[in-house]
GROMACS .gro file of C-alpha atoms in nm:
model
  189
    1MET     CA    1   2.085  -0.371   0.474
    2GLU     CA    2   2.254  -0.044   0.402
    3LEU     CA    3   2.043   0.024   0.093
    4LEU     CA    4   1.723   0.012   0.298
    5LYS     CA    5   1.866   0.253   0.554
    6LYS     CA    6   1.976   0.487   0.275
    7ILE     CA    7   1.630   0.478   0.112
    8GLN     CA    8   1.450   0.539   0.442
    9SER     CA    9   1.682   0.828   0.524
   10GLU     CA   10   1.604   0.991   0.189
   11ILE     CA   11   1.229   0.944   0.239
   12ASP     CA   12   1.246   1.092   0.590
   13LYS     CA   13   1.446   1.390   0.469
   14GLN     CA   14   1.200   1.476   0.191
   15SER     CA   15   0.869   1.382   0.353
   16ASP     CA   16   0.888   1.631   0.640
   17THR     CA   17   0.915   1.928   0.404
   18ILE     CA   18   0.650   1.797   0.166
   19GLU     CA   19   0.396   1.722   0.440
   20GLU     CA   20   0.444   2.067   0.594
   21ASN     CA   21   0.368   2.233   0.261
   22LEU     CA   22   0.062   2.030   0.160
   23SER     CA   23  -0.267   2.217   0.183
   24LEU     CA   24  -0.573   1.995   0.228
   25PRO     CA   25  -0.810   2.243   0.059
   26GLU     CA   26  -0.575   2.278  -0.242
   27ILE     CA   27  -0.519   1.906  -0.291
   28THR     CA   28  -0.893   1.836  -0.249
   29ILE     CA   29  -0.969   2.084  -0.528
   30LYS     CA   30  -0.693   1.938  -0.746
   31TYR     CA   31  -0.755   1.564  -0.690
   32GLY     CA   32  -1.112   1.545  -0.559
   33LEU     CA   33  -1.256   1.401  -0.240
   34ASN     CA   34  -1.013   1.139  -0.114
   35SER     CA   35  -0.836   1.061   0.208
   36TYR     CA   36  -0.493   1.221   0.199
   37ARG     CA   37  -0.378   1.093   0.537
   38TYR     CA   38  -0.017   0.990   0.537
   39GLY     CA   39   0.098   0.695   0.735
   40SER     CA   40   0.310   0.394   0.672
   41SER     CA   41   0.355   0.067   0.848
   42SER     CA   42   0.631   0.085   1.103
   43PHE     CA   43   0.657  -0.293   1.103
   44LEU     CA   44   0.817  -0.349   0.765
   45ALA     CA   45   1.035  -0.636   0.878
   46ASP     CA   46   0.726  -0.825   1.003
   47LEU     CA   47   0.477  -0.718   0.738
   48PHE     CA   48   0.583  -0.974   0.478
   49ASP     CA   49   0.628  -1.274   0.713
   50PRO     CA   50   0.272  -1.415   0.683
   51VAL     CA   51   0.277  -1.410   0.300
   52GLU     CA   52   0.470  -1.618   0.052
   53ILE     CA   53   0.662  -1.396  -0.189
   54THR     CA   54   0.762  -1.568  -0.515
   55ASN     CA   55   0.856  -1.477  -0.869
   56GLN     CA   56   0.481  -1.484  -0.944
   57THR     CA   57   0.401  -1.218  -0.681
   58VAL     CA   58   0.274  -0.877  -0.789
   59PHE     CA   59   0.243  -0.678  -0.467
   60TYR     CA   60   0.043  -0.353  -0.468
   61ASP     CA   61   0.054  -0.086  -0.201
   62LEU     CA   62  -0.274   0.101  -0.251
   63GLY     CA   63  -0.208   0.452  -0.127
   64SER     CA   64   0.169   0.407  -0.120
   65GLY     CA   65   0.275   0.750   0.002
   66TYR     CA   66   0.651   0.780  -0.033
   67GLY     CA   67   0.689   0.413  -0.121
   68ASN     CA   68   0.833   0.276   0.205
   69ILE     CA   69   0.665  -0.062   0.164
   70ILE     CA   70   0.726  -0.122  -0.205
   71LEU     CA   71   1.087  -0.004  -0.182
   72TYR     CA   72   1.149  -0.232   0.116
   73GLY     CA   73   0.982  -0.523  -0.063
   74ALA     CA   74   1.169  -0.464  -0.389
   75VAL     CA   75   1.505  -0.471  -0.210
   76LYS     CA   76   1.423  -0.769   0.012
   77TYR     CA   77   1.247  -0.978  -0.256
   78PRO     CA   78   1.413  -0.907  -0.592
   79GLU     CA   79   1.226  -1.194  -0.763
   80ALA     CA   80   0.883  -1.032  -0.710
   81GLN     CA   81   0.719  -0.718  -0.853
   82PHE     CA   82   0.621  -0.430  -0.623
   83LYS     CA   83   0.390  -0.149  -0.735
   84GLY     CA   84   0.271   0.151  -0.540
   85ILE     CA   85  -0.020   0.375  -0.631
   86GLU     CA   86  -0.023   0.723  -0.481
   87ILE     CA   87  -0.261   1.001  -0.581
   88LEU     CA   88  -0.045   1.291  -0.461
   89LYS     CA   89   0.224   1.380  -0.712
   90GLU     CA   90   0.452   1.523  -0.442
   91ARG     CA   91   0.467   1.190  -0.257
   92HIS     CA   92   0.475   0.980  -0.573
   93GLU     CA   93   0.778   1.164  -0.714
   94VAL     CA   94   0.991   1.081  -0.410
   95CYS     CA   95   0.926   0.709  -0.462
   96ALA     CA   96   0.968   0.724  -0.840
   97ASP     CA   97   1.299   0.909  -0.804
   98LEU     CA   98   1.430   0.652  -0.556
   99ILE     CA   99   1.331   0.363  -0.783
  100GLU     CA  100   1.522   0.524  -1.067
  101LYS     CA  101   1.820   0.628  -0.855
  102GLU     CA  102   1.860   0.281  -0.699
  103GLN     CA  103   1.776   0.104  -1.028
  104LEU     CA  104   1.508  -0.114  -0.872
  105LYS     CA  105   1.383  -0.299  -1.180
  106ASN     CA  106   1.115  -0.484  -0.983
  107ALA     CA  107   0.947  -0.171  -0.845
  108ALA     CA  108   0.707   0.074  -1.005
  109ALA     CA  109   0.551   0.394  -0.873
  110ILE     CA  110   0.218   0.492  -1.026
  111CYS     CA  111   0.070   0.836  -0.975
  112GLY     CA  112  -0.304   0.785  -0.978
  113ASP     CA  113  -0.629   0.709  -0.801
  114ILE     CA  114  -0.641   0.353  -0.663
  115LEU     CA  115  -1.007   0.324  -0.760
  116LYS     CA  116  -0.935   0.414  -1.123
  117THR     CA  117  -0.598   0.244  -1.181
  118ASP     CA  118  -0.582  -0.105  -1.332
  119ILE     CA  119  -0.451  -0.342  -1.063
  120SER     CA  120  -0.573  -0.665  -1.220
  121ASP     CA  121  -0.221  -0.812  -1.241
  122GLY     CA  122  -0.191  -0.799  -0.861
  123THR     CA  123  -0.175  -1.099  -0.631
  124ILE     CA  124  -0.120  -0.923  -0.296
  125PHE     CA  125  -0.278  -0.589  -0.200
  126TYR     CA  126  -0.176  -0.381   0.103
  127LEU     CA  127  -0.373  -0.085   0.241
  128TYR     CA  128  -0.285   0.136   0.534
  129ASN     CA  129  -0.603   0.345   0.532
  130PRO     CA  130  -0.624   0.530   0.201
  131LEU     CA  131  -0.998   0.584   0.166
  132PHE     CA  132  -1.303   0.735   0.325
  133ASP     CA  133  -1.560   0.484   0.451
  134PHE     CA  134  -1.793   0.532   0.154
  135GLN     CA  135  -1.515   0.440  -0.093
  136TYR     CA  136  -1.436   0.095   0.046
  137ALA     CA  137  -1.734  -0.073  -0.125
  138GLU     CA  138  -1.594   0.028  -0.465
  139LEU     CA  139  -1.247  -0.100  -0.376
  140LEU     CA  140  -1.384  -0.427  -0.239
  141ASP     CA  141  -1.579  -0.483  -0.561
  142LYS     CA  142  -1.266  -0.416  -0.766
  143LEU     CA  143  -1.066  -0.666  -0.559
  144TYR     CA  144  -1.349  -0.920  -0.573
  145GLN     CA  145  -1.350  -0.903  -0.954
  146ILE     CA  146  -0.977  -0.981  -0.955
  147SER     CA  147  -1.033  -1.272  -0.715
  148LEU     CA  148  -1.272  -1.434  -0.961
  149ASN     CA  149  -0.973  -1.506  -1.187
  150LYS     CA  150  -0.706  -1.600  -0.931
  151PRO     CA  151  -0.648  -1.623  -0.557
  152ILE     CA  152  -0.546  -1.294  -0.395
  153ILE     CA  153  -0.430  -1.177  -0.054
  154VAL     CA  154  -0.540  -0.849   0.106
  155ILE     CA  155  -0.339  -0.701   0.392
  156ALA     CA  156  -0.530  -0.431   0.579
  157GLU     CA  157  -0.372  -0.213   0.845
  158SER     CA  158  -0.639  -0.013   1.023
  159ARG     CA  159  -0.998   0.009   0.885
  160CYS     CA  160  -1.024  -0.373   0.876
  161VAL     CA  161  -1.398  -0.386   0.939
  162PHE     CA  162  -1.475  -0.352   0.567
  163PHE     CA  163  -1.267  -0.659   0.489
  164ASP     CA  164  -1.404  -0.851   0.789
  165GLU     CA  165  -1.752  -0.812   0.642
  166ALA     CA  166  -1.661  -0.931   0.290
  167ASP     CA  167  -1.796  -1.286   0.254
  168TRP     CA  168  -1.549  -1.365  -0.026
  169LEU     CA  169  -1.249  -1.304   0.203
  170GLU     CA  170  -1.130  -1.509   0.498
  171GLN     CA  171  -0.889  -1.377   0.758
  172TYR     CA  172  -0.593  -1.610   0.805
  173TYR     CA  173  -0.354  -1.404   1.017
  174LEU     CA  174  -0.371  -1.118   1.267
  175LYS     CA  175  -0.092  -0.900   1.399
  176ASP     CA  176  -0.189  -0.691   1.702
  177ILE     CA  177   0.013  -0.372   1.701
  178ASP     CA  178  -0.153  -0.203   1.996
  179VAL     CA  179  -0.500  -0.165   2.148
  180ILE     CA  180  -0.635   0.013   1.839
  181ARG     CA  181  -0.412  -0.082   1.546
  182LYS     CA  182  -0.406  -0.424   1.385
  183ILE     CA  183  -0.282  -0.573   1.061
  184LYS     CA  184  -0.513  -0.839   0.922
  185TYR     CA  185  -0.431  -1.077   0.641
  186TYR     CA  186  -0.710  -1.210   0.423
  187ARG     CA  187  -0.721  -1.452   0.133
  188SER     CA  188  -0.992  -1.488  -0.125
  189ARG     CA  189  -1.213  -1.796  -0.093
   0.00000   0.00000   0.00000
């Protein structure tokens, strides 16, 4: 898939410069206390295997960074919708520009706080590790409220303990990456 290679190359080219110039104190003052860690799944080809992607799928990447996951998903699954929420404007703009440049009609980049953005249309939610520990309870409640109206899937890479403890979620798949990192797939009960 040449388009995916082209997109990834563009992200790599821009992200190095952006990450070098970000100042944690400045972005904390500007956006508030959040986790600004950047990381993205390096297992894109495998990430989607344990989920069924259909024309009814609305896939959210919560803390989407430069959009690697939603851009990959939008190219690979043109029948589904892919939305990424990223709080840092610098990262968000790279993804938004690529969506526009490549005319990906099934992808959307949202610059905002995942705890304050409406995600109620979502059916699948992916998180790499976008929050501090104390913020997960608020996110879990938000996802739980959505699950009261429809079944949802949560994919957590790293920081899975919060989802393990949620009695309204059941783990149905586990991908061991290494001794520390895992991707767990949960569905609402």
